[in-house]
Amino acid sequence: MALELCDERINRALVVVMVVFISLMGCVVVQGKDNDNSLGASFIFGDSLVDAGNNNYFRTLSKANMPPNGIDFKPSGGNPTGRYTNGRTIGDIVGDELGLPNYAMPFLAPNATGKAILSGVNYASGGGGIMNATGRIFVNRIGMDVQVDYFNITRKQFDKLLGPSKARDYIMKKSIFSVTVGSNDFLNNYLLPVLSIGARISESPDSFIDDLISHLSNQLTRLYQLDARKFVVGNVGPIGCIPYQKTINQLTENECVELPNKLALQYNARLKDMLTQLNENLPGSTFLYANVYNLVMELITNYRKYGFVTASTACCGNGGQFAGIVPCGPTSSMCQDRDKHVFWDPYHPSEAANVLLAKQLLDGDTKYISPMNLRQLRNL
């Protein structure tokens, strides 16, 4: 009897010790959370390279909410979400790596309200561009001007959720604004057959690029005026090397269309200069220049080195030598080795390519992202 009583007291004492230990651990964890460098929110602007489903919510010819898009996107169980790839976008992968608990919500999604937006909001739209005229071929899309208008709405929501002072700190110090835009301004505006021929006759490439840079500078400045401080802005990739361009121009595997790439490089040089000026002129801001062109070109040129079997043929698509004419949809042919293709469809990288691109943006040196990488920006 005495032994049983002794055992019971020992067990009670152990329970008390365990409860105190767990409580102390809870304090340590909570205190640690306040002092860490976790990202506040990810605000994503741009086009179909980072659209997470905004185009699902209005009538447009640019949509990705049909299978097999999203087949490797684990949170949806492989169902399409409106992402123009087989899995995660670069924005999703960066969010994962920087410790966000949830992906940035599409602004137009009905559940993008309340505390759900504290991890971030995605405003990107397939077909969207810097210029409002860009993407007319798709009937409807959300251009950068409207995307910034939408962030203004979000900004007011943050004031209500956190209070004006905390909201300002959260957005200025702990949040990152990523902008991936410009490709459509060339592919679905300036270079578009028939629709743009008048613009090309009346406007030289230099003049058109001047307009792009001027508009984008104003859009980024508007975000700054709404308390954005940490930016990463991607340049335009080698759009003359995508399967669509290779197919319609009947090129060989190792060739790219010269004019689109030439225009992209011209725009990119101007973009880099403009971001340097914004860094100098907007106090407290940090604008990173993401050299997407060189990153993607490295993958295309040395694809075997990175474990790919092709950098020319779309995994999902139809038409021509590189399956590059008809966008990915239920009737498309689809490759089995999705992680071995640089391109998922005629226009967009596969998740496997996005992972490699995101890794360089997160941890790479100034060859691909300058003046610092995304992890360093997060820790500022």
Short mmCIF file of C-alpha atoms in Angstrom, two decimals:
data_model
loop_
_atom_site.label_atom_id
_atom_site.label_comp_id
_atom_site.label_asym_id
_atom_site.label_seq_id
_atom_site.Cartn_x
_atom_site.Cartn_y
_atom_site.Cartn_z
CA MET A 1 0.00 0.00 0.00
CA ALA A 2 2.82 2.40 0.93
CA LEU A 3 4.62 1.52 -2.31
CA GLU A 4 1.47 2.26 -4.36
CA LEU A 5 1.07 5.64 -2.63
CA CYS A 6 4.72 6.45 -3.29
CA ASP A 7 4.34 5.52 -6.99
CA GLU A 8 1.26 7.72 -7.29
CA ARG A 9 3.11 10.73 -5.79
CA ILE A 10 6.05 10.17 -8.12
CA ASN A 11 3.70 10.00 -11.14
CA ARG A 12 1.96 13.23 -10.07
CA ALA A 13 5.30 14.94 -9.60
CA LEU A 14 6.38 13.81 -13.09
CA VAL A 15 3.17 15.16 -14.61
CA VAL A 16 3.73 18.54 -12.89
CA VAL A 17 7.35 18.62 -14.13
CA MET A 18 6.23 17.77 -17.68
CA VAL A 19 3.51 20.46 -17.65
CA VAL A 20 6.01 23.10 -16.43
CA PHE A 21 8.56 21.93 -19.05
CA ILE A 22 6.00 22.12 -21.88
CA SER A 23 4.87 25.57 -20.69
CA LEU A 24 8.45 26.82 -20.66
CA MET A 25 9.04 25.39 -24.11
CA GLY A 26 5.93 27.21 -25.32
CA CYS A 27 7.35 30.48 -24.02
CA VAL A 28 10.65 29.83 -25.76
CA VAL A 29 8.94 29.04 -29.07
CA VAL A 30 6.67 32.09 -28.91
CA GLN A 31 9.57 34.39 -27.99
CA GLY A 32 11.65 32.91 -30.81
CA LYS A 33 8.85 33.60 -33.30
CA ASP A 34 8.88 37.31 -32.46
CA ASN A 35 12.61 37.57 -33.03
CA ASP A 36 12.98 35.52 -36.19
CA ASN A 37 13.29 36.78 -39.74
CA SER A 38 10.09 35.17 -41.03
CA LEU A 39 8.49 36.81 -44.04
CA GLY A 40 5.35 38.79 -43.31
CA ALA A 41 3.47 38.69 -46.58
CA SER A 42 4.20 37.99 -50.22
CA PHE A 43 2.50 40.34 -52.67
CA ILE A 44 2.74 39.02 -56.23
CA PHE A 45 2.11 41.08 -59.38
CA GLY A 46 2.47 40.10 -63.01
CA ASP A 47 1.28 37.72 -65.70
CA SER A 48 0.62 34.01 -66.29
CA LEU A 49 4.12 33.05 -65.09
CA VAL A 50 2.89 33.73 -61.54
CA ASP A 51 -0.95 33.84 -61.82
CA ALA A 52 -2.38 31.61 -59.06
CA GLY A 53 -5.99 31.65 -60.30
CA ASN A 54 -7.26 35.22 -60.74
CA ASN A 55 -8.31 34.49 -64.32
CA ASN A 56 -10.69 31.81 -63.02
CA TYR A 57 -13.02 34.56 -61.82
CA PHE A 58 -13.85 36.41 -65.04
CA ARG A 59 -14.47 35.68 -68.70
CA THR A 60 -11.22 35.50 -70.63
CA LEU A 61 -9.59 33.41 -73.33
CA SER A 62 -6.51 33.05 -71.11
CA LYS A 63 -7.32 30.33 -68.58
CA ALA A 64 -5.52 27.42 -66.94
CA ASN A 65 -8.28 26.03 -64.74
CA MET A 66 -8.61 22.84 -66.76
CA PRO A 67 -6.65 19.57 -66.55
CA PRO A 68 -3.92 18.54 -66.86
CA ASN A 69 -2.70 21.94 -65.56
CA GLY A 70 -1.89 21.53 -61.86
CA ILE A 71 -1.44 17.77 -62.12
CA ASP A 72 1.55 17.93 -59.74
CA PHE A 73 0.21 20.66 -57.44
CA LYS A 74 -0.03 18.77 -54.13
CA PRO A 75 -2.28 21.18 -52.14
CA SER A 76 -5.08 20.67 -54.68
CA GLY A 77 -4.53 16.94 -55.03
CA GLY A 78 -3.45 17.42 -58.63
CA ASN A 79 -6.54 19.37 -59.65
CA PRO A 80 -6.20 22.57 -61.71
CA THR A 81 -6.09 25.83 -59.74
CA GLY A 82 -5.54 28.34 -62.55
CA ARG A 83 -1.74 28.08 -62.41
CA TYR A 84 -0.19 27.88 -65.88
CA THR A 85 2.10 24.98 -65.03
CA ASN A 86 2.00 21.39 -63.77
CA GLY A 87 2.83 22.33 -60.18
CA ARG A 88 4.05 25.37 -58.28
CA THR A 89 4.93 28.75 -59.77
CA ILE A 90 8.16 30.54 -58.85
CA GLY A 91 6.09 32.70 -56.45
CA ASP A 92 4.78 29.59 -54.67
CA ILE A 93 8.26 28.08 -54.33
CA VAL A 94 9.78 31.30 -52.99
CA GLY A 95 6.95 31.53 -50.43
CA ASP A 96 7.62 27.94 -49.31
CA GLU A 97 11.34 28.60 -48.94
CA LEU A 98 10.89 31.85 -47.02
CA GLY A 99 8.60 30.20 -44.50
CA LEU A 100 5.14 31.44 -45.46
CA PRO A 101 2.45 29.19 -43.91
CA ASN A 102 0.15 29.64 -46.93
CA TYR A 103 0.45 30.60 -50.58
CA ALA A 104 -0.49 34.15 -51.51
CA MET A 105 -4.23 34.12 -52.21
CA PRO A 106 -5.59 35.18 -55.62
CA PHE A 107 -7.07 38.64 -55.03
CA LEU A 108 -10.32 37.73 -56.80
CA ALA A 109 -10.86 34.47 -54.87
CA PRO A 110 -13.97 34.68 -52.66
CA ASN A 111 -12.00 33.46 -49.60
CA ALA A 112 -9.29 36.15 -49.95
CA THR A 113 -10.60 38.05 -46.94
CA GLY A 114 -9.79 38.55 -43.26
CA LYS A 115 -6.73 36.86 -41.77
CA ALA A 116 -6.34 34.68 -44.88
CA ILE A 117 -4.61 37.62 -46.61
CA LEU A 118 -1.91 38.04 -43.93
CA SER A 119 0.39 35.59 -45.76
CA GLY A 120 0.00 37.63 -48.91
CA VAL A 121 -2.12 38.29 -51.97
CA ASN A 122 -1.53 37.43 -55.62
CA TYR A 123 -2.76 39.98 -58.20
CA ALA A 124 -1.15 38.41 -61.30
CA SER A 125 -3.24 37.70 -64.36
CA GLY A 126 -2.62 35.58 -67.43
CA GLY A 127 -2.38 37.89 -70.45
CA GLY A 128 -1.69 40.97 -68.32
CA GLY A 129 1.10 43.45 -69.00
CA ILE A 130 2.56 46.83 -68.19
CA MET A 131 0.46 48.58 -70.85
CA ASN A 132 -3.34 48.53 -70.62
CA ALA A 133 -3.63 47.57 -74.31
CA THR A 134 -1.53 44.44 -73.80
CA GLY A 135 -3.45 41.16 -73.99
CA ARG A 136 -6.50 42.48 -75.87
CA ILE A 137 -6.42 39.24 -77.84
CA PHE A 138 -7.65 37.46 -74.66
CA VAL A 139 -10.63 39.87 -74.34
CA ASN A 140 -10.20 40.28 -70.56
CA ARG A 141 -7.11 40.32 -68.30
CA ILE A 142 -5.83 42.41 -65.39
CA GLY A 143 -3.01 44.78 -66.35
CA MET A 144 -0.49 46.26 -63.91
CA ASP A 145 -2.41 49.52 -63.42
CA VAL A 146 -5.45 47.63 -62.14
CA GLN A 147 -3.29 45.22 -60.11
CA VAL A 148 -1.87 48.23 -58.22
CA ASP A 149 -5.44 49.53 -57.74
CA TYR A 150 -6.30 46.14 -56.22
CA PHE A 151 -3.35 46.36 -53.82
CA ASN A 152 -4.69 49.72 -52.65
CA ILE A 153 -7.82 47.86 -51.55
CA THR A 154 -5.71 45.23 -49.77
CA ARG A 155 -3.69 47.99 -48.07
CA LYS A 156 -6.85 49.35 -46.45
CA GLN A 157 -7.85 45.82 -45.37
CA PHE A 158 -4.50 45.45 -43.58
CA ASP A 159 -5.16 48.67 -41.64
CA LYS A 160 -8.45 47.19 -40.42
CA LEU A 161 -6.87 43.82 -39.56
CA LEU A 162 -3.74 45.02 -37.74
CA GLY A 163 -4.34 48.69 -37.00
CA PRO A 164 -2.63 51.42 -39.07
CA SER A 165 0.72 51.43 -37.23
CA LYS A 166 1.26 47.64 -37.16
CA ALA A 167 0.00 47.30 -40.74
CA ARG A 168 2.52 49.88 -41.94
CA ASP A 169 5.39 48.10 -40.17
CA TYR A 170 4.25 44.68 -41.42
CA ILE A 171 4.14 45.86 -45.03
CA MET A 172 7.24 48.05 -44.99
CA LYS A 173 9.60 45.83 -42.98
CA LYS A 174 8.43 42.24 -43.30
CA SER A 175 6.77 41.91 -46.71
CA ILE A 176 8.16 41.39 -50.22
CA PHE A 177 6.62 42.68 -53.45
CA SER A 178 7.48 40.62 -56.53
CA VAL A 179 6.77 41.82 -60.06
CA THR A 180 6.98 39.45 -63.05
CA VAL A 181 5.72 41.32 -66.09
CA GLY A 182 6.69 42.47 -69.57
CA SER A 183 6.63 39.32 -71.73
CA ASN A 184 3.05 39.91 -72.88
CA ASP A 185 3.85 43.51 -73.79
CA PHE A 186 6.01 42.06 -76.54
CA LEU A 187 4.35 38.70 -77.37
CA ASN A 188 0.74 39.86 -77.09
CA ASN A 189 1.10 43.49 -78.04
CA TYR A 190 4.09 44.86 -79.96
CA LEU A 191 4.95 41.63 -81.80
CA LEU A 192 1.41 40.35 -82.29
CA PRO A 193 0.65 39.78 -85.99
CA VAL A 194 -2.10 41.98 -87.52
CA LEU A 195 -3.31 43.62 -84.28
CA SER A 196 -0.03 45.40 -83.65
CA ILE A 197 1.16 46.17 -87.15
CA GLY A 198 -0.16 49.73 -86.87
CA ALA A 199 1.65 50.22 -83.57
CA ARG A 200 4.88 48.90 -85.03
CA ILE A 201 4.66 51.24 -88.02
CA SER A 202 3.93 54.27 -85.85
CA GLU A 203 6.21 53.39 -82.90
CA SER A 204 9.85 52.31 -83.03
CA PRO A 205 11.15 49.63 -80.63
CA ASP A 206 13.03 52.35 -78.71
CA SER A 207 9.89 54.42 -78.31
CA PHE A 208 7.77 51.41 -77.26
CA ILE A 209 10.36 50.36 -74.66
CA ASP A 210 10.50 53.97 -73.39
CA ASP A 211 6.74 53.76 -72.81
CA LEU A 212 7.07 50.41 -70.99
CA ILE A 213 9.79 51.69 -68.66
CA SER A 214 7.93 54.93 -67.94
CA HIS A 215 4.69 53.11 -67.12
CA LEU A 216 6.37 50.46 -64.96
CA SER A 217 8.34 53.11 -63.06
CA ASN A 218 5.07 54.90 -62.25
CA GLN A 219 3.43 51.61 -61.17
CA LEU A 220 6.33 50.72 -58.84
CA THR A 221 6.31 54.25 -57.41
CA ARG A 222 2.60 53.95 -56.67
CA LEU A 223 3.31 50.75 -54.71
CA TYR A 224 6.06 52.58 -52.81
CA GLN A 225 3.55 55.32 -51.92
CA LEU A 226 1.36 52.56 -50.47
CA ASP A 227 4.25 51.52 -48.15
CA ALA A 228 5.93 48.83 -50.29
CA ARG A 229 9.68 48.90 -49.62
CA LYS A 230 11.17 45.50 -50.54
CA PHE A 231 10.81 44.70 -54.24
CA VAL A 232 12.05 42.04 -56.62
CA VAL A 233 11.43 42.80 -60.30
CA GLY A 234 12.04 40.16 -62.96
CA ASN A 235 13.29 41.08 -66.39
CA VAL A 236 11.83 39.55 -69.57
CA GLY A 237 13.08 36.05 -70.37
CA PRO A 238 14.28 34.75 -73.76
CA ILE A 239 10.80 34.84 -75.31
CA GLY A 240 12.22 33.94 -78.73
CA CYS A 241 13.13 30.49 -77.35
CA ILE A 242 9.73 29.32 -76.06
CA PRO A 243 8.17 26.31 -77.86
CA TYR A 244 5.44 28.53 -79.37
CA GLN A 245 7.96 30.81 -81.10
CA LYS A 246 10.12 27.91 -82.24
CA THR A 247 7.11 26.10 -83.67
CA ILE A 248 5.45 28.96 -85.58
CA ASN A 249 8.81 30.04 -87.01
CA GLN A 250 9.73 26.43 -87.93
CA LEU A 251 13.10 26.54 -86.22
CA THR A 252 15.42 23.70 -85.29
CA GLU A 253 15.87 22.58 -81.68
CA ASN A 254 18.91 24.77 -81.03
CA GLU A 255 17.60 27.95 -82.67
CA CYS A 256 15.68 30.89 -81.18
CA VAL A 257 13.77 33.71 -82.88
CA GLU A 258 16.07 36.70 -83.00
CA LEU A 259 13.74 39.73 -82.83
CA PRO A 260 11.84 38.89 -79.60
CA ASN A 261 15.10 38.13 -77.79
CA LYS A 262 16.70 41.33 -79.09
CA LEU A 263 13.74 43.39 -77.84
CA ALA A 264 13.81 41.60 -74.48
CA LEU A 265 17.52 42.38 -74.01
CA GLN A 266 16.96 46.01 -74.97
CA TYR A 267 14.10 46.31 -72.45
CA ASN A 268 16.10 44.50 -69.77
CA ALA A 269 19.01 46.95 -69.98
CA ARG A 270 16.60 49.87 -69.55
CA LEU A 271 14.81 48.10 -66.68
CA LYS A 272 18.07 47.60 -64.77
CA ASP A 273 18.92 51.31 -65.08
CA MET A 274 15.41 52.30 -64.00
CA LEU A 275 15.56 50.13 -60.85
CA THR A 276 18.93 51.64 -59.95
CA GLN A 277 17.34 55.10 -60.21
CA LEU A 278 14.38 54.06 -58.03
CA ASN A 279 16.79 52.71 -55.39
CA GLU A 280 18.48 56.11 -55.34
CA ASN A 281 15.33 58.25 -55.49
CA LEU A 282 12.89 56.46 -53.17
CA PRO A 283 14.20 56.61 -49.55
CA GLY A 284 14.23 53.29 -47.68
CA SER A 285 13.40 51.21 -50.77
CA THR A 286 15.29 48.15 -52.02
CA PHE A 287 14.65 47.07 -55.61
CA LEU A 288 16.20 43.76 -56.67
CA TYR A 289 16.81 43.07 -60.36
CA ALA A 290 16.12 39.40 -61.17
CA ASN A 291 17.97 38.36 -64.32
CA VAL A 292 15.38 35.87 -65.52
CA TYR A 293 16.68 36.12 -69.10
CA ASN A 294 20.11 34.72 -68.25
CA LEU A 295 18.67 32.18 -65.82
CA VAL A 296 16.28 30.69 -68.37
CA MET A 297 18.86 30.87 -71.15
CA GLU A 298 21.27 28.90 -68.97
CA LEU A 299 18.61 26.18 -68.51
CA ILE A 300 17.81 26.12 -72.24
CA THR A 301 21.46 26.01 -73.34
CA ASN A 302 22.66 23.45 -70.77
CA TYR A 303 19.44 21.56 -70.08
CA ARG A 304 21.11 18.13 -69.89
CA LYS A 305 23.41 19.36 -67.12
CA TYR A 306 20.28 20.02 -65.01
CA GLY A 307 18.66 16.64 -65.69
CA PHE A 308 16.26 17.66 -68.49
CA VAL A 309 15.78 15.75 -71.75
CA THR A 310 14.46 18.72 -73.77
CA ALA A 311 14.34 22.50 -73.60
CA SER A 312 12.40 22.85 -76.86
CA THR A 313 9.35 20.59 -76.71
CA ALA A 314 6.38 21.43 -74.48
CA CYS A 315 5.33 18.63 -72.15
CA CYS A 316 1.66 19.53 -72.62
CA GLY A 317 0.43 20.96 -75.92
CA ASN A 318 -0.31 20.16 -79.54
CA GLY A 319 0.82 21.19 -82.98
CA GLY A 320 4.09 21.34 -84.85
CA GLN A 321 7.46 19.89 -84.07
CA PHE A 322 7.60 21.16 -80.46
CA ALA A 323 3.91 20.80 -79.43
CA GLY A 324 3.96 24.56 -79.38
CA ILE A 325 0.78 25.84 -81.03
CA VAL A 326 -2.26 24.74 -78.99
CA PRO A 327 -2.15 25.59 -75.25
CA CYS A 328 -2.35 22.84 -72.62
CA GLY A 329 -5.85 21.48 -72.06
CA PRO A 330 -7.90 18.28 -71.73
CA THR A 331 -7.34 17.28 -75.38
CA SER A 332 -3.59 17.98 -75.37
CA SER A 333 -0.97 15.31 -75.52
CA MET A 334 1.07 15.17 -72.30
CA CYS A 335 4.54 13.75 -71.66
CA GLN A 336 5.06 11.18 -68.92
CA ASP A 337 8.39 12.59 -67.68
CA ARG A 338 7.11 16.02 -66.64
CA ASP A 339 10.17 16.77 -64.50
CA LYS A 340 12.43 16.24 -67.53
CA HIS A 341 10.95 19.08 -69.61
CA VAL A 342 12.05 22.70 -69.17
CA PHE A 343 8.69 23.83 -70.61
CA TRP A 344 5.33 22.63 -69.35
CA ASP A 345 3.34 24.15 -72.23
CA PRO A 346 4.09 26.33 -75.29
CA TYR A 347 4.80 29.37 -73.05
CA HIS A 348 5.49 28.45 -69.43
CA PRO A 349 8.21 26.58 -67.49
CA SER A 350 7.54 23.29 -65.73
CA GLU A 351 7.62 23.08 -61.93
CA ALA A 352 11.04 21.37 -62.20
CA ALA A 353 12.39 24.41 -64.07
CA ASN A 354 10.65 26.80 -61.65
CA VAL A 355 12.39 25.09 -58.70
CA LEU A 356 15.81 25.69 -60.27
CA LEU A 357 14.96 29.30 -61.16
CA ALA A 358 13.61 30.03 -57.67
CA LYS A 359 16.71 28.54 -56.03
CA GLN A 360 18.96 31.05 -57.80
CA LEU A 361 16.68 33.96 -56.90
CA LEU A 362 16.65 32.85 -53.26
CA ASP A 363 20.31 32.04 -52.75
CA GLY A 364 22.18 33.00 -55.94
CA ASP A 365 24.86 35.61 -56.42
CA THR A 366 24.72 38.91 -58.32
CA LYS A 367 25.06 37.13 -61.67
CA TYR A 368 21.36 36.32 -61.45
CA ILE A 369 19.94 38.64 -58.79
CA SER A 370 21.32 41.97 -57.62
CA PRO A 371 22.22 43.85 -55.47
CA MET A 372 21.37 40.91 -53.15
CA ASN A 373 19.30 37.71 -53.21
CA LEU A 374 15.78 37.16 -51.87
CA ARG A 375 16.85 35.53 -48.61
CA GLN A 376 19.07 38.53 -47.88
CA LEU A 377 16.20 40.88 -48.77
CA ARG A 378 13.90 39.02 -46.40
CA ASN A 379 16.46 39.44 -43.59
CA LEU A 380 16.92 43.22 -44.10
#
